[in-house]
CSV table of C-alpha atoms in Angstrom, one decimal:
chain,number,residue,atom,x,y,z
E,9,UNK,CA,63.7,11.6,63.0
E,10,UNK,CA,66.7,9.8,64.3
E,11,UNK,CA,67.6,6.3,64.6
E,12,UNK,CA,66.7,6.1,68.0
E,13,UNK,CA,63.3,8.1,67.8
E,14,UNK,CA,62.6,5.3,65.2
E,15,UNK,CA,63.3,2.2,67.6
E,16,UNK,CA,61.5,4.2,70.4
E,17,UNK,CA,58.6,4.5,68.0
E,18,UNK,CA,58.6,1.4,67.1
E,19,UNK,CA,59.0,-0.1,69.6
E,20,UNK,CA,55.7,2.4,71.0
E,21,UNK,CA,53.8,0.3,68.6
E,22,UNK,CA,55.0,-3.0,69.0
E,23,UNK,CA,53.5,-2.3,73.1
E,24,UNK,CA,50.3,-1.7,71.7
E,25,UNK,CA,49.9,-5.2,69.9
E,26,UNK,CA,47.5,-6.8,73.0
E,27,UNK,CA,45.4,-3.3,73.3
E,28,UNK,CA,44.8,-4.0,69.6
E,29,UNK,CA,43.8,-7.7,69.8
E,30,UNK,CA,41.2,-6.8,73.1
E,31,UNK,CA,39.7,-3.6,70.5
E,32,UNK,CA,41.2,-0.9,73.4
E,33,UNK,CA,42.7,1.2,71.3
E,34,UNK,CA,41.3,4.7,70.4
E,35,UNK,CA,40.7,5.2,66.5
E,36,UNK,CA,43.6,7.5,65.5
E,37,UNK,CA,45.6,5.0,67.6
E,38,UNK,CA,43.8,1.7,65.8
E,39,UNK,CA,44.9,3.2,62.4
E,40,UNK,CA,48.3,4.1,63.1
E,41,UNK,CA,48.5,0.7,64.5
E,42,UNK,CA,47.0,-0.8,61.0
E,43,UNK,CA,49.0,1.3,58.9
E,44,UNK,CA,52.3,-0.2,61.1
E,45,UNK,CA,51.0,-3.8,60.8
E,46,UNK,CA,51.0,-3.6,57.0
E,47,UNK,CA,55.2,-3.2,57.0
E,48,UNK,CA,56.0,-5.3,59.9
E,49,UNK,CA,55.6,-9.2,59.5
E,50,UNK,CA,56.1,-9.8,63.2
E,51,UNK,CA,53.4,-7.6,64.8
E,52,UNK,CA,50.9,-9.5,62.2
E,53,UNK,CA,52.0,-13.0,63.5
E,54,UNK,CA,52.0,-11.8,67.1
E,55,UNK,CA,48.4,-10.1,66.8
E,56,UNK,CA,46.6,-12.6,65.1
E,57,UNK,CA,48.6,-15.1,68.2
E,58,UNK,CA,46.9,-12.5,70.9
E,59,UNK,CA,43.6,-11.8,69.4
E,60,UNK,CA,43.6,-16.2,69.7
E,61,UNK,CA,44.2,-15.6,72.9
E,62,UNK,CA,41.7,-12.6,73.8
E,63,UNK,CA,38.1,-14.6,71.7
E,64,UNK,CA,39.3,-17.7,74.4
E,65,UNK,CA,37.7,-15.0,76.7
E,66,UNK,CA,34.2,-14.9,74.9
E,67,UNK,CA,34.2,-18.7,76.1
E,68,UNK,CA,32.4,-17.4,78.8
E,69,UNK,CA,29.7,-15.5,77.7
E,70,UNK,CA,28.2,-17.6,75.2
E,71,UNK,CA,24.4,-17.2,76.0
E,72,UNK,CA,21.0,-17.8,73.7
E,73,UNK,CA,19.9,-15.3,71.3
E,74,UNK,CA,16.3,-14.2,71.0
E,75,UNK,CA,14.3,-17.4,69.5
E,76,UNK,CA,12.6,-14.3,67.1
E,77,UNK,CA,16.6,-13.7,65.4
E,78,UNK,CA,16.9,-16.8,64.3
E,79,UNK,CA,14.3,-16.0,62.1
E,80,UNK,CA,14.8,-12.1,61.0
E,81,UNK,CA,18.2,-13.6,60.2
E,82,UNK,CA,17.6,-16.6,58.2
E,83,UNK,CA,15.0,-14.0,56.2
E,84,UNK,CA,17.3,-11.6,55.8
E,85,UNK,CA,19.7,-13.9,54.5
E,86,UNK,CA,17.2,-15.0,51.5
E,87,UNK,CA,17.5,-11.3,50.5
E,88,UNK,CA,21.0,-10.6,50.9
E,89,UNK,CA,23.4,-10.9,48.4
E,90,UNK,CA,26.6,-12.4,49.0
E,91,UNK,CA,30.3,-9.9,48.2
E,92,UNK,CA,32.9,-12.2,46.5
E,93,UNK,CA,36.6,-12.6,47.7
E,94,UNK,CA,37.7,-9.7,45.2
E,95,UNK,CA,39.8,-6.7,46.3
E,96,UNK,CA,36.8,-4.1,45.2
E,97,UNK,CA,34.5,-5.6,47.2
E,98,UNK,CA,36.7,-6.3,50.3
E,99,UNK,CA,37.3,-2.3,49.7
E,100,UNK,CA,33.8,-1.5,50.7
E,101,UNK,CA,33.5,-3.7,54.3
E,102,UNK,CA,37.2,-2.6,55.3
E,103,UNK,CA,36.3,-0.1,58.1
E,104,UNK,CA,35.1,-2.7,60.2
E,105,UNK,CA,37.1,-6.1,59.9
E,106,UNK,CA,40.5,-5.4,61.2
E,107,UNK,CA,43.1,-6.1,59.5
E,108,UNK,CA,44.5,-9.4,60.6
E,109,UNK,CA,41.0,-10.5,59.5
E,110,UNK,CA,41.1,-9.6,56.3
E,111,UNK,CA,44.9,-11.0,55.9
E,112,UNK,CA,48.3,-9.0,55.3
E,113,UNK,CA,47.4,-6.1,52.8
E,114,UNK,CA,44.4,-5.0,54.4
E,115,UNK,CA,42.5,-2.9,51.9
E,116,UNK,CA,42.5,0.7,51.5
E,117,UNK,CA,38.9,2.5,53.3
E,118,UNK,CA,38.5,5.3,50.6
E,119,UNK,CA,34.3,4.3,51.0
E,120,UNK,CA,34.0,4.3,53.9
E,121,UNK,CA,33.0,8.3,54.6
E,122,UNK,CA,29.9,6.8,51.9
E,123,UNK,CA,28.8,4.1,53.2
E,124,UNK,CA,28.9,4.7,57.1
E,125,UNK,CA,26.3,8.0,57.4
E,126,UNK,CA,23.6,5.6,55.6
E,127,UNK,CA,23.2,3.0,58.8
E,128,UNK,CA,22.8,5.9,60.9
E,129,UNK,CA,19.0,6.7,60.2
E,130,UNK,CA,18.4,3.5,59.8
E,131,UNK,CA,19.5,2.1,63.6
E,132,UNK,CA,16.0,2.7,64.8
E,133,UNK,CA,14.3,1.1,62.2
E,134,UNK,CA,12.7,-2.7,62.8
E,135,UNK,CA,15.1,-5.1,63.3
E,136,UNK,CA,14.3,-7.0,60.1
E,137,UNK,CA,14.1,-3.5,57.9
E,138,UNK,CA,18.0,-2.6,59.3
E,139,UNK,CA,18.9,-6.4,58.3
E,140,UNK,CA,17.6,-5.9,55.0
E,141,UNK,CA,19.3,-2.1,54.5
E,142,UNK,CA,22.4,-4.3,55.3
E,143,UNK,CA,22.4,-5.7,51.4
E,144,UNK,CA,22.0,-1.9,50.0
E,145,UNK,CA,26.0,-2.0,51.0
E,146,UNK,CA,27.0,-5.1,50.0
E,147,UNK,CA,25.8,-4.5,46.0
E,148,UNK,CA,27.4,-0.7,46.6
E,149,UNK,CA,31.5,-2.0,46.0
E,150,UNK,CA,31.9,-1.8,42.2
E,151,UNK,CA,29.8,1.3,41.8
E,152,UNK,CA,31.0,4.9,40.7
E,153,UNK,CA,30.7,7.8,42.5
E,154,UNK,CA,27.8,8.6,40.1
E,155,UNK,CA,26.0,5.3,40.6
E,156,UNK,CA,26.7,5.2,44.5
E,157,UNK,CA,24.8,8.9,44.1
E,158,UNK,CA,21.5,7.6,42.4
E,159,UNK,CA,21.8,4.1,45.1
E,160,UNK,CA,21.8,6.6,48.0
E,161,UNK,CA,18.8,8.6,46.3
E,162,UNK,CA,17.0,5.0,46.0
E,163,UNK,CA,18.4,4.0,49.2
E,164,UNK,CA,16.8,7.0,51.3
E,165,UNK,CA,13.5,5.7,49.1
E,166,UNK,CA,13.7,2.0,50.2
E,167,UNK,CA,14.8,3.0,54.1
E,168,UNK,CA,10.8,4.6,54.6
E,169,UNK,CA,9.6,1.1,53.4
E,170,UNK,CA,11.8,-0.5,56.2
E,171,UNK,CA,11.0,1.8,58.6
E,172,UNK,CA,7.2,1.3,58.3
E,173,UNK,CA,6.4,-0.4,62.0
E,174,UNK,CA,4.6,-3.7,59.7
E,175,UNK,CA,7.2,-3.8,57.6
E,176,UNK,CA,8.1,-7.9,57.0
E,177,UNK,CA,9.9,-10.0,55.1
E,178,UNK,CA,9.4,-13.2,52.8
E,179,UNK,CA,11.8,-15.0,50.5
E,180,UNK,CA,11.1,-17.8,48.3
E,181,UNK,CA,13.1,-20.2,46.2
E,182,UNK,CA,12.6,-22.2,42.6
E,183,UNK,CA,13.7,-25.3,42.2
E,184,UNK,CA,17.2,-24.5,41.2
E,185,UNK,CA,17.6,-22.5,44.2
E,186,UNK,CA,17.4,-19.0,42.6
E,187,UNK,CA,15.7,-17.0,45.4
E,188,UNK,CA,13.2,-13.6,45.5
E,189,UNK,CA,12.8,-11.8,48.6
E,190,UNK,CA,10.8,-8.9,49.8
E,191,UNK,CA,10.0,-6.4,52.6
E,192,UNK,CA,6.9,-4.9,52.4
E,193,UNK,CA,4.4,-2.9,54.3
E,194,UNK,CA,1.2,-3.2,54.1
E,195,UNK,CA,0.2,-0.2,55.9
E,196,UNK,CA,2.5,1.5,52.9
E,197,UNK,CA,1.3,-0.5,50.2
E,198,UNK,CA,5.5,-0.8,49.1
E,199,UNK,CA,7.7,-3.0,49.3
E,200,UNK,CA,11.1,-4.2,48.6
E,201,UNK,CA,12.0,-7.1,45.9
E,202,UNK,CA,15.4,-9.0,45.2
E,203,UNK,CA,16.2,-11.0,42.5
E,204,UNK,CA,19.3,-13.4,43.3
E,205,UNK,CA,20.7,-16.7,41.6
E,206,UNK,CA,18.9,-15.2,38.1
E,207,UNK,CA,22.0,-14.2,36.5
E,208,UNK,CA,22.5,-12.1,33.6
E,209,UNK,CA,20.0,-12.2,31.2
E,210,UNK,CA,20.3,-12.5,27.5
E,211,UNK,CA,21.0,-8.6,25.5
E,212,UNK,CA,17.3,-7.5,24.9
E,213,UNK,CA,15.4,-9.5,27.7
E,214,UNK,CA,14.6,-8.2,31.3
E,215,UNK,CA,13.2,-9.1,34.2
E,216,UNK,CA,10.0,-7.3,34.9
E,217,UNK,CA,7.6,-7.9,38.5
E,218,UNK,CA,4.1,-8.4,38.3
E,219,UNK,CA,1.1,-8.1,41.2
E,220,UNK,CA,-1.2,-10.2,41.3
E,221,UNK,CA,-4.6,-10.2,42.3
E,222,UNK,CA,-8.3,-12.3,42.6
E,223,UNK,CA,-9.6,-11.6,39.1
E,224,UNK,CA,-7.9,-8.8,37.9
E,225,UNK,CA,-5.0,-8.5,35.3
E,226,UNK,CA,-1.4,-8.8,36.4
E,227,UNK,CA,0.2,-4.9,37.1
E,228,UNK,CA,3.5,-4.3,36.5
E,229,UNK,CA,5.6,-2.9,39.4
E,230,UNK,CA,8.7,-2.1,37.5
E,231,UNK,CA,11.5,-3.9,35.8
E,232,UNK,CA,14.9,-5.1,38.0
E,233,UNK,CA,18.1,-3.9,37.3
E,234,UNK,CA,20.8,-6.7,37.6
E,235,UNK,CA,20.9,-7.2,41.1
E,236,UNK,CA,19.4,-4.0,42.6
E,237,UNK,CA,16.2,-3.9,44.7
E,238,UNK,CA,13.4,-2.7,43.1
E,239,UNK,CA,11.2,-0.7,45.5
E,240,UNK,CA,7.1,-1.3,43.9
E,241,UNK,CA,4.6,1.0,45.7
E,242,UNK,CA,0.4,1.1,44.8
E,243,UNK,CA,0.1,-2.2,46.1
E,244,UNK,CA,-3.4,-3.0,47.2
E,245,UNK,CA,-4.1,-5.3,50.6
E,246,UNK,CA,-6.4,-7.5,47.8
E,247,UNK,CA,-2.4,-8.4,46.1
E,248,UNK,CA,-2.1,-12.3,46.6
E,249,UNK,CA,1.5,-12.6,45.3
E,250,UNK,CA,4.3,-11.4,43.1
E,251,UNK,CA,5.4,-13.0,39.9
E,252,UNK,CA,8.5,-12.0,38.0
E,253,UNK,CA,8.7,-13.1,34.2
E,254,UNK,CA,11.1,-12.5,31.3
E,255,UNK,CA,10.6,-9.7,28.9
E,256,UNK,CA,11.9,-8.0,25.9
E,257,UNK,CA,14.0,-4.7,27.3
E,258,UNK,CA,11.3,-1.8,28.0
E,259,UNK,CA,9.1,-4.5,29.8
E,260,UNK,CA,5.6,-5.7,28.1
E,261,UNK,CA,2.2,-4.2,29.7
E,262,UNK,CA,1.2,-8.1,30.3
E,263,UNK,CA,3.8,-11.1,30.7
E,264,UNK,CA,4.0,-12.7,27.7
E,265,UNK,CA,5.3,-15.4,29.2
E,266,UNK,CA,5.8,-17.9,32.4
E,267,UNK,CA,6.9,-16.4,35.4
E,268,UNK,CA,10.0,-17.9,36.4
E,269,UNK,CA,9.0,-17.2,40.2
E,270,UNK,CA,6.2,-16.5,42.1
E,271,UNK,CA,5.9,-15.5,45.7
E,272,UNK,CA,2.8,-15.4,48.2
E,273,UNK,CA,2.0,-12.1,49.9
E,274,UNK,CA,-0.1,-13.7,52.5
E,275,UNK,CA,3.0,-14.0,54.7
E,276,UNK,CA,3.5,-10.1,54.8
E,277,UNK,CA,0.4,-8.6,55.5
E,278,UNK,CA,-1.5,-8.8,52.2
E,279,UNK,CA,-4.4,-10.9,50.8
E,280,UNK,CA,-7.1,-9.5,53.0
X,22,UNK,CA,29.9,-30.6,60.4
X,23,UNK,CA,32.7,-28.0,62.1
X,24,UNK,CA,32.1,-24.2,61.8
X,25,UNK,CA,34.8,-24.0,59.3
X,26,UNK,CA,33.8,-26.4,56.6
X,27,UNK,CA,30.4,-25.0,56.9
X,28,UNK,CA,31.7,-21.1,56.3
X,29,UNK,CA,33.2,-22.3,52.8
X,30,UNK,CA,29.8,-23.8,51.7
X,31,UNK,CA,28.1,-20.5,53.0
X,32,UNK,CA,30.3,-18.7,50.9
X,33,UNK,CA,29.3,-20.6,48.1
X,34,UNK,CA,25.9,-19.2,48.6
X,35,UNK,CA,24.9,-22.7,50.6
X,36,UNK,CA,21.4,-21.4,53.0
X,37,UNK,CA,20.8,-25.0,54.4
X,38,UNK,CA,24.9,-24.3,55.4
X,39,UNK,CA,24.1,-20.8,57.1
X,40,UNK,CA,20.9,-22.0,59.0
X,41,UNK,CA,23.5,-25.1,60.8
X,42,UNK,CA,26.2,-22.4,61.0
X,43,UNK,CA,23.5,-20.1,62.7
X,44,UNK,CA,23.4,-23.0,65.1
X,45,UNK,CA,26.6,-22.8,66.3
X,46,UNK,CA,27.6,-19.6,66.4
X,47,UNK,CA,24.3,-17.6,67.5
X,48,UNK,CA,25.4,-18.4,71.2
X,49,UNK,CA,28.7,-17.3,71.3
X,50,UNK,CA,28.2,-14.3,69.3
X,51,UNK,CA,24.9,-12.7,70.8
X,52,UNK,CA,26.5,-13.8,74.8
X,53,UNK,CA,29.8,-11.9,73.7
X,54,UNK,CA,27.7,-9.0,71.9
X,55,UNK,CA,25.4,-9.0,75.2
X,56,UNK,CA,27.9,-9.1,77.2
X,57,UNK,CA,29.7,-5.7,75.8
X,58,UNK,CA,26.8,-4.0,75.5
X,59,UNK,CA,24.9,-5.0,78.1
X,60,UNK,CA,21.5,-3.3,76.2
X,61,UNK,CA,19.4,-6.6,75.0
X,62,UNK,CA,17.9,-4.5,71.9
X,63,UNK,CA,20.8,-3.3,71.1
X,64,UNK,CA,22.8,-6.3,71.5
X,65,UNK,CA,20.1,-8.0,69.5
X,66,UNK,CA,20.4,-5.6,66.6
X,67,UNK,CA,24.6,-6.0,66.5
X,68,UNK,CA,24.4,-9.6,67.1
X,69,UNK,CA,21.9,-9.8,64.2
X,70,UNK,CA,24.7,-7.5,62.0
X,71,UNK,CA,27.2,-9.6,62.8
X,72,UNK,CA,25.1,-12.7,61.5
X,73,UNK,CA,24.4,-11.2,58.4
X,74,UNK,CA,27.9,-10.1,57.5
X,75,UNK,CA,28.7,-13.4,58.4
X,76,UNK,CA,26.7,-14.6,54.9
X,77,UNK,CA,27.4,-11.8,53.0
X,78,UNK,CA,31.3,-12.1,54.0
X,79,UNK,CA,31.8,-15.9,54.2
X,80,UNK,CA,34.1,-15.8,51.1
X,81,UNK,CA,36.7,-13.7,52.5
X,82,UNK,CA,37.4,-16.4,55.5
X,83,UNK,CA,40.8,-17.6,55.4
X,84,UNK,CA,40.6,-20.9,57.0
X,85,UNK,CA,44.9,-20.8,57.2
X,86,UNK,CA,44.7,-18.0,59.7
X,87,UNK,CA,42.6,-19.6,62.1
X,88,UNK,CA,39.5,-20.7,63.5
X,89,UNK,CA,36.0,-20.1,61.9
X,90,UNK,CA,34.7,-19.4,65.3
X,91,UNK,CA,37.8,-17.1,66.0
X,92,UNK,CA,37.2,-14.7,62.9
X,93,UNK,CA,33.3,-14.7,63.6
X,94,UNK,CA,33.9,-13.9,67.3
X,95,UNK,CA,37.1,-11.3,66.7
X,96,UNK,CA,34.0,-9.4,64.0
X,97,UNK,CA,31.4,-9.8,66.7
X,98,UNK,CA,33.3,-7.9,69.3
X,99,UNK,CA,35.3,-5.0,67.2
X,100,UNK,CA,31.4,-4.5,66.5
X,101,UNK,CA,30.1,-4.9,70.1
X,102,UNK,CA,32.9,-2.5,71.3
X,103,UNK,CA,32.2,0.1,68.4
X,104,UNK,CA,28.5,0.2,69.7
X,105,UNK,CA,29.1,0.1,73.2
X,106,UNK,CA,31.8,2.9,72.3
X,107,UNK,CA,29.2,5.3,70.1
X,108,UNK,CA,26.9,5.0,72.7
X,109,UNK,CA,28.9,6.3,76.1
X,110,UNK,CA,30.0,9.4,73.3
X,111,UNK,CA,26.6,9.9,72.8
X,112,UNK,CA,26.6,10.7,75.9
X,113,UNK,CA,24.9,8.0,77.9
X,114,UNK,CA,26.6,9.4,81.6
X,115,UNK,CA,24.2,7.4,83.8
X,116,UNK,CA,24.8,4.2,81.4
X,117,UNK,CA,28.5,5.2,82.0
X,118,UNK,CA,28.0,5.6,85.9
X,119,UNK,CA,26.2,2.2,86.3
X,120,UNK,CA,29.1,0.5,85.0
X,121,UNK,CA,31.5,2.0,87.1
X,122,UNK,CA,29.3,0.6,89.9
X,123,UNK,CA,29.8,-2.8,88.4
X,124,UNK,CA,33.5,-2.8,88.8
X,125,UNK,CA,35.3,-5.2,89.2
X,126,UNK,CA,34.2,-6.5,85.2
X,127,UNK,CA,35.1,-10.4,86.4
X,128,UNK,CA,32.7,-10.7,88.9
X,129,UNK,CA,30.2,-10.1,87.3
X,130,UNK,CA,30.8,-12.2,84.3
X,131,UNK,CA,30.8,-15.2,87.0
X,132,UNK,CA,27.3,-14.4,88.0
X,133,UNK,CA,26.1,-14.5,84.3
X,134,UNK,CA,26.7,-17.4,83.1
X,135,UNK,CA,26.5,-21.2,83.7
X,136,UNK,CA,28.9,-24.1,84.2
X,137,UNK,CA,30.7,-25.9,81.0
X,138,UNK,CA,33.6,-27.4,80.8
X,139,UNK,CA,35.5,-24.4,78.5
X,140,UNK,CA,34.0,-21.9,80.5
X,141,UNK,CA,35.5,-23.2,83.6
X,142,UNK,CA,38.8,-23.5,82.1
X,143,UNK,CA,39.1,-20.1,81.4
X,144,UNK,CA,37.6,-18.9,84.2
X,145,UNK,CA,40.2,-20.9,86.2
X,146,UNK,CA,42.9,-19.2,84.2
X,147,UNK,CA,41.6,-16.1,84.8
X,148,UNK,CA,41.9,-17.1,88.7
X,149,UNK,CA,45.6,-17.4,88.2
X,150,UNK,CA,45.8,-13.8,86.8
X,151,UNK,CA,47.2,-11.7,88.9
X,152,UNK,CA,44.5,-9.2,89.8
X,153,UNK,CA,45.8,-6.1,87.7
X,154,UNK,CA,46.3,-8.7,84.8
X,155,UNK,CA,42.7,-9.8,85.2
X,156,UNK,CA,41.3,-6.3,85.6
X,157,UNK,CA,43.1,-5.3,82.5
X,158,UNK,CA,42.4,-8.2,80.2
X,159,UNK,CA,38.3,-8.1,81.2
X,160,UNK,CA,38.5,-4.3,81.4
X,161,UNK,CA,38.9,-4.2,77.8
X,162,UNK,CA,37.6,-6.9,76.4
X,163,UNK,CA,33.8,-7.4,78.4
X,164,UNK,CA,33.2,-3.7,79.2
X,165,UNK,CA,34.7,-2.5,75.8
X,166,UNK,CA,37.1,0.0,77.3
X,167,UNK,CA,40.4,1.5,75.6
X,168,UNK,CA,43.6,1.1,77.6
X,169,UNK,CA,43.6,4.8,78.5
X,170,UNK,CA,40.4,4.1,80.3
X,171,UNK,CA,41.4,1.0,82.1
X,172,UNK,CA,44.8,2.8,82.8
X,173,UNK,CA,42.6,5.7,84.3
X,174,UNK,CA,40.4,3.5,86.2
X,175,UNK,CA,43.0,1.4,87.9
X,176,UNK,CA,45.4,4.4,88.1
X,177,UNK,CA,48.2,3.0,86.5
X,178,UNK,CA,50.5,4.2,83.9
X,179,UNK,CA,50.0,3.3,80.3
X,180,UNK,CA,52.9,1.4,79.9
X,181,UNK,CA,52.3,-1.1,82.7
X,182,UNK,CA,48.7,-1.4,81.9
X,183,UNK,CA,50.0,-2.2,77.8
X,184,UNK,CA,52.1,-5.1,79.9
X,185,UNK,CA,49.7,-6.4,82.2
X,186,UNK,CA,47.2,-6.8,78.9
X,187,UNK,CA,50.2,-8.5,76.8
X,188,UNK,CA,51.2,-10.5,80.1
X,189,UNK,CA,47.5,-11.0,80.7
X,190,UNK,CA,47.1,-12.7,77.0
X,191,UNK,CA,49.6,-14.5,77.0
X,192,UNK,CA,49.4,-15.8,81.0
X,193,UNK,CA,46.1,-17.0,79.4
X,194,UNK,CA,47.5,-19.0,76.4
X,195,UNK,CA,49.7,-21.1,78.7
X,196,UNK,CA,47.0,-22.0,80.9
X,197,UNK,CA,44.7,-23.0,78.5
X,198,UNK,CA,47.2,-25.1,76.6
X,199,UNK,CA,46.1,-27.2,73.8
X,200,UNK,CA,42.6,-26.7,75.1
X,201,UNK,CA,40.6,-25.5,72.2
């Protein structure tokens, strides 16, 4: 290429700086565009000045959301666990925050052929379910391609319980703000749990989740790992709540001690 | 308390923050999904994605590179615009049609919503657009078309409809001044 193919092509791209900041560009065209912002300091400086300019425009079209979001959201939330600032993790969301979001080295999208064909099935799904599904991704950054395999397995496993029609969703918090949330069907008798705020555990303990019900023994429905969902099926319309308590690793086939939360099913369909 | 203080509590893991952040944002960000995709269950479902990524994201805000509201709103619409976008490949052709029939994009932005002080400054800027400027600018950003389409639909070449979106922007930007 010669000199002057190289200023024409350059400046090509520099002209396509405002179709960028209003989103008009076609794909290919969006990451050639990217790839060219990453080596030239100027077009960064004058898209993040134009995309400014281009949200003035959503000014106008501010308009109230659906009372019902407020709530699948806030829910949603309790279950959801939260990516840190890290490069790995940025990695995973990078096909969909353009670049002058993320900052000047925007991060490579080797996931993204991964993580993209898993929303698909689940567009359809209740609104709260394809919330939910939403933290499936954000615990999928640091894993390997052998972990990711088994999390899609699960995944596929946990979509049927968000997809039930009934399908709802709970969260509750202890007093220092460590939360457990769920999605469960009723119809199903499975549901969803997430630990977050526990941290990790001493080598040799684990946390292991409990039904309960009226006068019957506690059952166990499976012991968490880290800060995966656990999906718990079998579970009766009689279950009152959910308990989770610390045990030695394997689990116990009772607690053997306190749980360190508990959260009502009554919310969710159960407790007939 | 201001969008952007609020963002760094939620990426501390704050809920009381996100529920007051969820306050002021909701608006914006389900009236610009709404307006891009037009569908209210499927605006619903993006708005709600956008939401969500906005708590599970909050630690990656940069509050040196602008607004709170900016980043959350700049997210809300590369998502509206990917939806809106997935759907007319799909193949939604009468979806397509109808908003052909809507033309010109502007108008029918000034039906929709209400009177408020911001809004009126930028709809006044707008005004002094010229009209290709305008058509451009709204085009692309409230209907979610690329600049090939808007080029084809206003039958202009590329390269003047690239201008009239950078003149468009910018035209904008002076108008609106310090207003922010």
């Amino acid at each position: 290429m010669s000199f002057a193919d190289r200023l024409l092509r350059r400046a090509d791209l520099h002209s396509l700086a405002a179709p960028y900041a209003l989103d008009a560009l076609e794909p290919a065209e969006r990451l050639r565009f990217e790839k060219h912002l990453k080596t030239c300091d100027s077009c960064a400086a004058e898209v993040r000045a134009l995309s400014e300019d281009a949200v003035r425009l959503a000014w106008l079209t501010a308009a109230p959301p659906p009372a019902a979001m407020r709530d699948r959201v806030l829910a949603a939330v309790r279950t959801t666990p939260q990516e840190s600032a890290g490069w790995e993790s940025a990695r995973a969301r990078a096909p969909q925050l353009p670049p002058h979001v993320w900052g000047a080295q925007p991060p490579p999208r080797t996931r993204a052929p991964r993580t993209r064909p898993l929303l698909v099935p689940f567009a359809t799904a209740t609104a709260a379910a394809a919330l939910v599904v939403a933290s499936l991704f954000a615990v999928q950054a640091d894993k390997t391609q052998d972990q990711l395999d088994a999390q899609q397995a699960q995944a596929s496993e946990i979509a049927n319980v968000l997809a039930a029609p009934d399908a709802r969703a709970a969260a509750g918090e202890d007093a220092q703000g460590r939360t457990i949330g769920v999605v469960a069907s009723a119809s199903e008798g499975r549901a969803v749990v997430t630990l977050s705020g526990y941290g990790e555990l001493p080598s040799g303990r684990v946390h292991q989740l409990w039904l309960m019900r009226p006068d019957v023994q506690p059952r166990s429905l499976g012991l968490f790992d880290a800060d995966t969902p656990l999906v718990a099926s079998g579970l009766d319309k009689s279950a009152t709540s959910l308990a989770v308590t610390v045990e030695p690793d394997g689990g116990s086939p009772q607690p053997t001690s306190q749980p360190v939360v508990q959260l009502a099913l009554k919310s969710v369909g159960f407790g007939e | 308390m201001e969008a952007d203080e609020l963002l760094v509590l939620v990426a501390g893991g704050d809920q009381k923050a996100f529920e007051e952040l969820y306050g002021l944002v909701s608006g914006p960000v389900y009236g610009l999904v709404r307006r891009v995709v037009r569908d209210p269950a499927q605006s619903e479902e993006v708005a709600q994605e956008v939401l969500l990524e906005l708590w599970r994201s909050a630690a990656k805000f940069d509050p040196g590179r602008g607004s709170a509201l900016s980043w959350v709103l700049t997210l809300a619409h590369r998502r509206a615009v990917d939806r809106v976008r997935s759907a007319r490949a799909a193949g939604e052709r009468e979806r397509r049609e109808a908003l052909r029939a809507n033309h010109p994009a502007f108008d029918h932005v000034t039906e929709e919503v209400e009177a408020g002080l911001e809004r009126e400054w930028v709809r006044r800027c707008l005004d002094r657009l010229t009209a290709l400027q305008r058509q451009s600018v709204t085009l692309a950003y409230y209907d979610g078309y690329t600049y090939r389409e808007v080029a084809e639909r206003l039958s202009l070449p590329l390269g003047t409809v690239k201008t009239r979106m950078r003149d468009g922007l910018t035209q904008l930007r002076k108008c609106l001044g310090g207003v922010a």
